[in-house]
Short mmCIF file of C-alpha atoms in Angstrom, two decimals:
data_model
loop_
_atom_site.label_atom_id
_atom_site.label_comp_id
_atom_site.label_asym_id
_atom_site.label_seq_id
_atom_site.Cartn_x
_atom_site.Cartn_y
_atom_site.Cartn_z
CA MET A 105 0.08 -0.14 -0.01
CA LEU A 106 3.00 2.46 0.91
CA PHE A 107 4.56 1.47 -2.52
CA ALA A 108 1.25 2.23 -4.53
CA LEU A 109 0.84 5.61 -2.98
CA SER A 110 4.49 6.64 -3.25
CA GLN A 111 3.72 5.84 -6.98
CA ILE A 112 0.72 8.08 -7.07
CA ARG A 113 2.61 10.85 -5.63
CA LYS A 114 5.26 10.69 -8.42
CA ILE A 115 3.02 10.41 -11.28
CA LEU A 116 1.05 13.56 -10.78
CA PRO A 117 3.52 16.15 -10.11
CA PHE A 118 2.48 18.39 -12.75
CA ARG A 119 -0.82 19.63 -11.09
CA ASN A 120 1.04 21.21 -8.05
CA GLN A 121 3.79 22.88 -10.34
CA LEU A 122 1.57 24.37 -12.65
CA GLN A 123 -1.16 24.77 -10.16
CA ILE A 124 -4.24 23.88 -13.07
CA PRO A 125 -7.29 23.88 -11.40
CA PRO A 126 -9.49 20.68 -12.09
CA PRO A 127 -10.85 19.38 -14.10
CA PHE A 128 -9.27 21.14 -16.90
CA PHE A 129 -7.34 24.26 -18.20
CA SER A 130 -8.78 26.12 -21.35
CA ALA A 131 -6.76 28.75 -23.18
CA LYS A 132 -7.87 29.99 -26.91
CA GLY A 133 -6.68 27.27 -29.03
CA PHE A 134 -5.89 24.56 -26.32
CA ASN A 135 -7.48 22.54 -24.20
CA ILE A 136 -5.10 20.78 -21.91
CA GLN A 137 -6.48 17.26 -20.32
CA PRO A 138 -5.18 16.35 -17.17
CA SER A 139 -3.37 12.85 -16.57
CA ALA A 140 -5.43 9.72 -15.90
CA LEU A 141 -4.41 7.27 -13.29
CA CYS A 142 -3.77 4.05 -15.07
CA LYS A 143 -4.01 0.58 -13.73
CA SER A 144 -0.19 0.00 -14.07
CA LEU A 145 0.42 2.95 -12.10
CA HIS A 146 2.25 4.66 -14.85
CA THR A 147 0.26 7.59 -16.82
CA LYS A 148 0.82 9.64 -19.86
CA ILE A 149 -0.10 13.15 -20.11
CA ASN A 150 -2.59 13.64 -23.26
CA HIS A 151 -2.08 16.84 -24.91
CA LYS A 152 -5.03 18.05 -27.43
CA LEU A 153 -4.34 20.74 -29.64
CA ASN A 154 -7.30 22.57 -31.11
CA VAL A 155 -5.47 24.16 -33.96
CA ARG A 156 -3.64 22.93 -36.79
CA VAL A 157 0.25 23.56 -36.51
CA LYS A 158 2.10 24.75 -39.22
CA VAL A 159 6.20 24.69 -38.86
CA ARG A 160 7.69 27.22 -41.22
CA PRO A 161 11.26 28.35 -41.25
CA VAL A 162 12.37 30.73 -38.92
CA ASN A 163 13.84 32.93 -41.94
CA ASP A 164 10.61 33.84 -42.95
CA LEU A 165 10.46 36.16 -39.50
CA PRO A 166 11.74 39.79 -39.49
CA PRO A 167 14.98 40.59 -37.77
CA GLN A 168 15.77 40.73 -33.97
CA LYS A 169 14.57 43.77 -32.31
CA THR A 170 17.12 45.40 -29.81
CA PRO A 171 15.46 46.79 -26.23
CA LYS A 172 16.72 49.82 -24.29
CA TYR A 173 17.93 49.38 -20.84
CA ILE A 174 16.68 52.46 -19.09
CA GLY A 175 18.76 53.52 -16.10
CA GLY A 176 22.15 55.03 -14.58
CA LEU A 177 25.04 53.05 -15.41
CA TYR A 178 25.21 51.86 -11.65
CA THR A 179 21.79 51.36 -10.74
CA PRO A 180 21.12 47.83 -9.88
CA GLN A 181 17.74 47.43 -11.79
CA LYS A 182 17.02 48.75 -14.87
CA MET A 183 13.63 49.03 -16.95
CA LEU A 184 13.52 46.87 -20.16
CA VAL A 185 11.66 49.22 -22.87
CA TRP A 186 10.88 48.46 -26.59
CA PRO A 187 11.58 51.59 -28.64
CA SER A 188 10.27 50.29 -31.89
CA GLY A 189 7.24 48.37 -30.46
CA PRO A 190 6.60 45.30 -28.32
CA PRO A 191 8.77 42.31 -28.80
CA ARG A 192 7.51 40.32 -32.11
CA ASN A 193 9.51 37.13 -31.93
CA ILE A 194 9.56 35.05 -28.95
CA LEU A 195 12.03 32.02 -28.42
CA ILE A 196 10.73 29.56 -25.83
CA VAL A 197 13.32 27.03 -24.84
CA LYS A 198 12.09 24.13 -22.55
CA LYS A 199 13.42 21.14 -20.25
CA PRO A 200 13.38 18.17 -22.67
CA HIS A 201 11.35 15.07 -21.93
CA LYS A 202 9.14 16.26 -19.11
CA ASN A 203 5.48 16.12 -19.41
CA HIS A 204 4.81 19.01 -16.99
CA VAL A 205 7.14 21.26 -18.96
CA THR A 206 5.24 20.46 -21.87
CA GLU A 207 2.08 21.24 -20.25
CA ALA A 208 3.48 24.61 -19.68
CA LEU A 209 4.60 25.19 -22.99
CA LEU A 210 1.22 24.15 -24.40
CA ILE A 211 -0.47 26.62 -21.68
CA LEU A 212 1.99 29.46 -22.36
CA LEU A 213 1.46 29.12 -26.11
CA GLY A 214 -2.27 29.17 -25.77
CA HIS A 215 -2.01 32.49 -23.59
CA ILE A 216 0.40 34.09 -26.06
CA TYR A 217 -1.94 33.49 -29.23
CA LYS A 218 -4.91 34.88 -27.47
CA LYS A 219 -3.30 38.18 -25.59
CA TYR A 220 -0.58 38.90 -28.10
CA PRO A 221 -1.65 37.66 -31.39
CA LYS A 222 1.06 39.46 -33.52
CA CYS A 223 3.89 37.73 -31.85
CA ASN A 224 5.76 34.87 -33.45
CA ILE A 225 6.66 31.76 -31.55
CA ILE A 226 10.05 30.30 -32.16
CA LEU A 227 10.89 26.76 -30.97
CA LYS A 228 14.22 24.66 -31.26
CA LYS A 229 13.67 21.46 -33.68
CA GLU A 230 13.11 19.31 -30.89
CA ALA A 231 10.20 21.10 -29.41
CA ALA A 232 8.66 21.72 -32.78
CA LYS A 233 8.82 18.06 -33.65
CA GLU A 234 7.01 17.66 -30.32
CA ILE A 235 4.52 20.12 -30.70
CA GLU A 236 3.96 18.55 -34.63
CA GLN A 237 3.35 15.14 -32.90
CA ILE A 238 0.80 16.34 -30.57
CA GLU A 239 -1.03 17.84 -33.47
CA LYS A 240 -0.88 14.64 -35.23
CA ASP A 241 -2.36 12.69 -32.55
CA GLY A 242 -5.31 14.71 -32.54
CA LYS A 243 -8.44 15.32 -34.82
CA GLN A 244 -7.91 17.37 -37.97
CA LEU A 245 -8.87 21.04 -37.51
CA THR A 246 -8.86 23.89 -39.96
CA GLU A 247 -7.53 26.72 -37.67
CA GLU A 248 -4.44 27.09 -38.14
CA ARG A 249 -1.05 28.26 -36.21
CA SER A 250 2.31 28.90 -36.90
CA ILE A 251 5.63 27.88 -35.16
CA TYR A 252 9.03 28.75 -36.32
CA THR A 253 12.13 26.77 -36.14
CA GLY A 254 15.48 26.49 -37.81
CA THR A 255 19.28 26.25 -36.97
CA ASN A 256 20.88 27.73 -34.00
CA SER A 257 22.61 30.22 -36.15
CA GLU A 258 19.23 31.08 -37.92
CA ILE A 259 17.34 31.75 -34.72
CA VAL A 260 20.08 33.81 -33.27
CA GLY A 261 19.34 37.02 -35.66
CA LYS A 262 15.50 36.91 -35.13
CA ALA A 263 14.50 36.15 -31.14
CA ASP A 264 13.42 39.57 -29.41
CA LEU A 265 12.86 37.79 -26.04
CA LEU A 266 13.84 34.32 -24.67
CA ILE A 267 11.53 32.41 -22.27
CA SER A 268 12.88 29.60 -20.53
CA LEU A 269 10.65 26.87 -18.87
CA GLY A 270 13.10 24.58 -16.73
CA GLY A 271 15.86 25.02 -14.56
CA ASP A 272 19.03 27.02 -14.49
CA GLY A 273 20.43 24.46 -16.92
CA THR A 274 17.73 25.45 -19.46
CA ILE A 275 18.84 29.21 -19.15
CA LEU A 276 22.10 28.36 -19.80
CA ARG A 277 21.11 26.19 -22.99
CA GLY A 278 19.22 28.78 -24.42
CA VAL A 279 21.63 31.51 -23.93
CA SER A 280 24.29 29.59 -25.13
CA MET A 281 22.71 29.89 -28.78
CA PHE A 282 23.84 33.62 -28.58
CA SER A 283 27.50 32.69 -27.46
CA SER A 284 28.85 34.93 -30.37
CA GLY A 285 26.17 37.51 -30.20
CA THR A 286 23.78 39.84 -28.65
CA ALA A 287 21.63 37.88 -26.39
CA PRO A 288 17.87 38.68 -26.05
CA PRO A 289 16.48 39.91 -22.52
CA VAL A 290 15.30 36.53 -20.70
CA LEU A 291 12.07 35.91 -18.83
CA SER A 292 12.62 32.74 -16.71
CA PHE A 293 9.77 30.45 -15.23
CA SER A 294 10.56 27.44 -12.69
CA LEU A 295 9.83 24.39 -13.65
CA GLY A 296 13.08 22.44 -12.93
CA THR A 297 15.70 22.26 -10.03
CA LEU A 298 15.74 25.39 -7.77
CA GLY A 299 18.36 27.95 -8.75
CA PHE A 300 19.61 31.40 -8.80
CA LEU A 301 18.20 32.13 -12.15
CA LEU A 302 14.66 31.49 -11.61
CA PRO A 303 12.46 34.08 -9.91
CA PHE A 304 9.19 33.53 -11.49
CA ASP A 305 6.90 30.54 -10.62
CA PHE A 306 5.03 29.29 -13.59
CA LYS A 307 1.66 30.19 -12.24
CA ASP A 308 2.77 33.78 -12.33
CA TYR A 309 3.22 33.83 -16.18
CA GLU A 310 0.50 36.50 -17.13
CA PRO A 311 1.42 39.35 -15.09
CA ALA A 312 5.17 38.65 -15.79
CA LEU A 313 4.51 38.76 -19.55
CA ARG A 314 2.38 41.79 -19.21
CA SER A 315 5.24 43.61 -17.59
CA VAL A 316 7.62 42.68 -20.49
CA PHE A 317 5.04 44.04 -23.08
CA GLU A 318 4.21 47.05 -21.36
CA GLY A 319 7.61 47.98 -20.94
CA LYS A 320 7.35 48.02 -16.88
CA ALA A 321 9.64 44.65 -16.27
CA LYS A 322 12.66 45.40 -14.51
CA VAL A 323 16.03 43.84 -15.68
CA MET A 324 19.36 42.94 -14.11
CA ARG A 325 22.50 42.48 -16.12
CA ARG A 326 24.69 39.37 -15.66
CA GLU A 327 28.14 39.25 -16.92
CA ARG A 328 29.53 36.86 -19.44
CA ILE A 329 33.26 36.03 -20.20
CA GLU A 330 34.40 35.27 -23.75
CA CYS A 331 37.16 32.63 -24.34
CA HIS A 332 39.32 32.60 -27.10
CA ILE A 333 40.31 28.71 -27.83
CA ILE A 334 43.62 28.84 -29.59
CA LYS A 335 44.50 25.25 -31.16
CA LYS A 336 48.16 24.75 -32.45
CA LYS A 337 48.45 21.18 -33.44
CA LYS A 338 46.36 18.11 -33.83
CA SER A 339 47.50 14.92 -31.99
CA ASP A 340 49.53 13.87 -35.17
CA GLY A 341 51.74 16.97 -34.74
CA ASN A 342 50.18 18.71 -37.77
CA GLU A 343 48.58 22.16 -37.90
CA MET A 344 44.88 22.44 -37.15
CA SER A 345 42.95 23.68 -40.28
CA ALA A 346 39.99 25.85 -40.02
CA GLY A 347 37.86 23.29 -41.44
CA GLU A 348 38.69 20.72 -38.60
CA LEU A 349 38.23 23.61 -35.97
CA GLU A 350 34.70 24.27 -37.52
CA LYS A 351 33.60 20.77 -37.22
CA GLU A 352 34.73 20.91 -33.67
CA GLU A 353 32.40 24.17 -33.25
CA GLU A 354 29.47 22.53 -35.22
CA GLU A 355 29.73 20.01 -32.28
CA PHE A 356 28.99 22.53 -29.84
CA GLU A 357 26.00 23.76 -31.75
CA ALA A 358 26.96 27.59 -31.94
CA GLU A 359 28.06 30.07 -34.76
CA GLU A 360 31.28 31.70 -33.79
CA ASP A 361 33.53 34.35 -34.92
CA ARG A 362 36.76 33.10 -35.84
CA ASP A 363 39.74 35.31 -35.48
CA ASP A 364 43.38 35.11 -34.85
CA ILE A 365 44.08 36.85 -31.63
CA THR A 366 48.06 35.94 -31.27
CA GLU A 367 49.85 38.22 -33.39
CA SER A 368 53.39 37.09 -32.16
CA ASN A 369 53.42 33.47 -33.35
CA SER A 370 54.89 33.19 -36.79
CA TYR A 371 53.24 29.53 -37.35
CA SER A 372 49.62 29.49 -38.09
CA MET A 373 47.05 29.01 -35.27
CA HIS A 374 43.34 29.11 -35.64
CA SER A 375 41.00 29.93 -32.78
CA LEU A 376 37.32 29.33 -31.77
CA HIS A 377 35.34 32.28 -29.66
CA VAL A 378 32.98 31.40 -27.34
CA HIS A 379 30.82 32.92 -24.22
CA ALA A 380 30.04 31.77 -20.91
CA MET A 381 27.15 32.91 -18.60
CA ASN A 382 28.22 30.71 -15.78
CA ASP A 383 32.00 29.42 -16.09
CA ILE A 384 34.49 28.02 -18.42
CA VAL A 385 36.24 25.02 -17.09
CA MET A 386 39.35 23.56 -18.10
CA HIS A 387 39.66 20.03 -16.59
CA ARG A 388 41.80 16.92 -16.88
CA GLY A 389 38.59 14.95 -17.93
CA ALA A 390 39.13 11.06 -17.61
CA LEU A 391 43.00 11.20 -16.84
CA PRO A 392 43.55 9.25 -13.38
CA GLY A 393 45.89 12.22 -12.13
CA LEU A 394 46.68 16.00 -12.57
CA ILE A 395 47.69 18.33 -15.43
CA ASN A 396 50.07 21.12 -15.55
CA LEU A 397 48.97 24.60 -16.50
CA ASP A 398 50.53 27.97 -17.03
CA VAL A 399 48.76 30.85 -15.97
CA PHE A 400 49.33 34.47 -17.20
CA ILE A 401 47.56 37.66 -16.09
CA ASN A 402 47.70 40.38 -18.73
CA GLY A 403 51.03 39.02 -20.16
CA HIS A 404 52.70 38.47 -16.75
CA PHE A 405 53.50 34.98 -15.75
CA LEU A 406 51.51 34.01 -12.63
CA THR A 407 51.89 30.56 -11.76
CA ARG A 408 52.04 26.95 -12.88
CA THR A 409 49.54 24.95 -11.18
CA THR A 410 49.38 21.39 -11.11
CA ALA A 411 45.68 20.13 -10.26
CA ASP A 412 42.62 18.80 -11.69
CA GLY A 413 41.90 21.92 -13.64
CA LEU A 414 40.83 25.57 -13.35
CA ILE A 415 37.26 27.09 -13.33
CA PHE A 416 36.97 31.07 -14.81
CA ALA A 417 33.61 32.13 -13.14
CA THR A 418 31.43 35.14 -13.49
CA PRO A 419 29.57 36.47 -10.34
CA THR A 420 26.42 34.45 -11.73
CA GLY A 421 28.87 31.12 -11.64
CA SER A 422 30.41 31.66 -8.63
CA THR A 423 27.60 29.76 -6.63
CA ALA A 424 27.88 26.95 -9.25
CA TYR A 425 30.83 24.50 -9.93
CA SER A 426 33.51 27.23 -8.24
CA LEU A 427 31.55 27.31 -5.02
CA SER A 428 31.95 23.61 -5.03
CA ALA A 429 35.43 23.77 -5.37
CA GLY A 430 35.89 26.42 -2.52
CA GLY A 431 35.53 29.68 -4.41
CA SER A 432 33.98 32.84 -3.14
CA ILE A 433 30.43 33.82 -3.52
CA VAL A 434 29.90 37.14 -5.44
CA HIS A 435 27.18 39.42 -5.75
CA PRO A 436 25.96 39.45 -9.63
CA PHE A 437 26.59 43.70 -9.75
CA VAL A 438 30.02 43.11 -8.81
CA ARG A 439 32.01 42.99 -12.34
CA CYS A 440 35.00 40.56 -12.01
CA ILE A 441 36.33 37.46 -13.18
CA MET A 442 36.87 34.52 -10.81
CA ILE A 443 39.73 31.82 -10.67
CA THR A 444 39.40 28.95 -8.90
CA SER A 445 41.68 26.03 -9.00
CA ILE A 446 40.48 22.45 -8.75
CA CYS A 447 42.13 20.43 -6.26
CA PRO A 448 45.19 21.76 -6.72
CA ARG A 449 48.62 20.00 -5.43
CA SER A 450 49.19 23.11 -3.14
CA LEU A 451 48.09 24.41 -0.05
CA SER A 452 48.62 28.20 -1.10
CA PHE A 453 46.49 28.48 -4.34
CA ARG A 454 43.68 30.40 -3.11
CA PRO A 455 40.80 31.60 -5.23
CA LEU A 456 41.40 34.93 -7.25
CA ILE A 457 38.87 37.61 -8.02
CA LEU A 458 40.23 39.82 -10.93
CA PRO A 459 38.72 42.94 -12.36
CA THR A 460 36.99 42.75 -15.74
CA ASN A 461 39.86 44.63 -17.58
CA SER A 462 41.96 41.53 -16.75
CA LYS A 463 43.15 39.16 -19.80
CA ILE A 464 43.85 35.78 -18.51
CA THR A 465 46.02 33.26 -20.61
CA VAL A 466 46.23 29.42 -19.74
CA LYS A 467 48.78 27.48 -21.60
CA ILE A 468 48.78 23.71 -21.72
CA THR A 469 52.79 23.11 -21.23
CA ALA A 470 54.80 21.52 -24.20
CA LYS A 471 55.57 18.45 -21.95
CA ASN A 472 52.84 17.99 -19.53
CA ASP A 473 53.31 15.45 -16.81
CA LEU A 474 50.90 13.46 -15.05
CA ILE A 475 51.03 13.05 -11.19
CA SER A 476 49.71 10.16 -10.01
CA ALA A 477 47.97 9.19 -6.72
CA ASN A 478 51.07 8.65 -4.64
CA SER A 479 52.51 11.79 -5.76
CA GLU A 480 55.30 10.43 -7.85
CA GLN A 481 55.52 11.99 -11.05
CA THR A 482 55.45 9.97 -14.17
CA ASP A 483 56.64 11.75 -17.56
CA LEU A 484 54.39 9.92 -20.29
CA SER A 485 55.27 9.51 -23.74
CA GLY A 486 52.03 10.21 -25.15
CA ASP A 487 50.41 14.01 -25.12
CA ILE A 488 48.62 15.04 -22.14
CA THR A 489 45.05 16.37 -23.05
CA ALA A 490 42.79 18.38 -21.23
CA LYS A 491 39.12 19.08 -21.60
CA LEU A 492 37.35 22.24 -22.15
CA SER A 493 33.62 23.06 -21.08
CA VAL A 494 31.56 26.16 -21.35
CA ASP A 495 28.58 26.36 -19.09
CA GLY A 496 28.75 22.51 -18.60
CA ILE A 497 28.78 21.81 -22.45
CA PRO A 498 32.07 20.03 -23.41
CA VAL A 499 33.39 22.28 -26.28
CA THR A 500 36.95 20.59 -27.30
CA GLU A 501 39.81 18.93 -26.27
CA LEU A 502 43.31 20.75 -25.66
CA GLY A 503 46.85 19.29 -26.17
CA PRO A 504 50.13 20.59 -25.37
CA GLY A 505 50.85 24.03 -27.32
CA ASP A 506 47.30 25.12 -27.13
CA GLU A 507 46.04 28.13 -25.03
CA ILE A 508 42.77 29.95 -23.85
CA HIS A 509 42.43 33.50 -23.61
CA VAL A 510 39.56 34.68 -20.93
CA LEU A 511 38.44 38.17 -20.80
CA SER A 512 35.27 40.06 -19.90
CA GLU A 513 32.95 40.37 -22.63
CA SER A 514 31.74 43.91 -21.57
CA GLU A 515 35.33 45.51 -21.18
CA PRO A 516 35.90 48.34 -23.48
CA LYS A 517 38.78 47.66 -26.19
CA LEU A 518 40.38 50.78 -25.40
CA ASN A 519 43.78 52.19 -26.83
CA ASP A 520 46.02 54.00 -24.41
CA LYS A 521 44.89 57.44 -25.58
CA GLU A 522 41.30 56.45 -25.44
CA ASP A 523 38.54 57.74 -22.97
CA ILE A 524 35.17 56.15 -22.33
CA THR A 525 32.49 57.61 -24.41
CA GLU A 526 28.70 57.27 -24.56
CA ALA A 527 29.23 55.24 -27.12
CA HIS A 528 31.22 52.65 -24.98
CA ILE A 529 28.34 52.95 -22.46
CA GLU A 530 25.91 51.98 -25.06
CA LYS A 531 28.04 49.04 -26.27
CA TYR A 532 28.37 47.80 -22.92
CA MET A 533 24.71 48.09 -22.17
CA GLU A 534 24.18 45.68 -25.10
CA LYS A 535 26.70 43.07 -23.49
CA GLY A 536 25.92 40.64 -20.92
CA VAL A 537 22.54 38.82 -20.22
CA TRP A 538 19.66 40.68 -19.02
CA CYS A 539 17.23 38.94 -17.02
CA VAL A 540 13.84 39.94 -15.69
CA THR A 541 13.73 39.97 -12.22
CA ARG A 542 11.14 40.44 -9.50
CA SER A 543 13.42 42.74 -6.97
CA ASP A 544 17.07 43.28 -6.21
CA GLY A 545 16.54 41.06 -3.13
CA ASP A 546 16.16 37.98 -5.48
CA TRP A 547 20.08 37.30 -4.86
CA VAL A 548 20.04 37.86 -0.94
CA ASN A 549 16.78 35.39 -0.73
CA GLY A 550 18.65 32.86 -2.82
CA ILE A 551 21.58 32.59 -0.91
CA ASN A 552 19.69 32.21 2.36
CA GLY A 553 16.87 30.14 0.98
CA MET A 554 18.84 27.66 -1.23
CA LEU A 555 22.48 27.53 0.00
CA GLY A 556 21.59 28.21 3.87
CA PHE A 557 23.88 30.78 4.15
CA ASN A 558 25.46 31.02 7.63
CA THR A 559 23.01 28.33 8.95
CA GLY A 560 23.87 27.77 12.69
CA PHE A 561 23.74 24.62 14.76
CA HIS A 562 20.28 23.42 15.72
CA THR A 563 19.84 23.65 19.27
CA LYS A 564 17.69 21.21 21.29
CA PRO A 565 14.16 22.23 22.55
#
């Protein structure tokens, strides 16, 4: 009996998360049927779409609108304003393979089609196929609605607003699509693991959307860091061709800029350019030991670290992997780049917090040594490779002679004789990721409620 009750609790989680009143939720064009209890104690959520869905290419849509963020340079929160009218193209990203998230997507689509009929909905290909399948399972209807999809590079130039349905990971995956360009403002709803980037419960989707469309939404800027990955050689010792690097880049599913940022080298090197909202991690991967990495700050040698790897984090990422590795917690309004070592073979490699005008270079030494568990150093004949991940997404492998350059995305690139002008400030306002928030107390509530910051010992009653 206890087993049966536990299974019943598991199979109806979406009702509590979405707060859908029984017996059904109805929005124009949609009729969401609640889950039924099956004899086998397993259930399938039955979606019925009362419109005929037509999937169209995203290239048919007008180009991306750029909003304005009104407020002082050092104002914690700013107002999201649309000078050329409210957003037209809305990109919705969802946590995959979750029935309650699909329920939420259908409810949101119904609301947008009803309240904002001039808006165009953009979905990634996987989500668009899911909606198509729902339509095929239902009866044939005459009323038609369009959903637009395409490759990541095609979507990037069209999305005015990004809506996330899921957890923090869903937001990071959505923002990673704009790794080489300007990210649209992000409106996120909590339908996954609790995190610091999820200010809204899904039940509040109507007022949250209304504030965005009416220009009353408050937003806060989250710093991004950029990483130039410079690959010198392949594993066979030959130079890395641009085509081979492009193939690796396609596996990352992002359209990136390619430029050579190392002018001092006489031989050919190719670079891959990506951005991170949380962190950039260089680590040993599956190697059963440590790797040696040379670290430079603004061209000056800092140290050679022998460790599992290094984490380069934004303030947003300070509560993620960096925190687990012993890094500091940094408020998102602080503009900085964090360096945290992962399990260093040293008692004195403390976490570093650097200003955003710092340029960090990390090189994999030409002869990398593997440190075994008993601290005996063994020089391996083969090349030791490091793994690189950006916001939790594996990007590439790095070998001896390869290097990465980490710097702030928003820091003005000035000559010694240049001063910061209004044009630089406007450019700064376009950088980073602007997230719709409830209040400037979201961060404090997060570290108290989710991390249990400075929680004391429990005393006996």
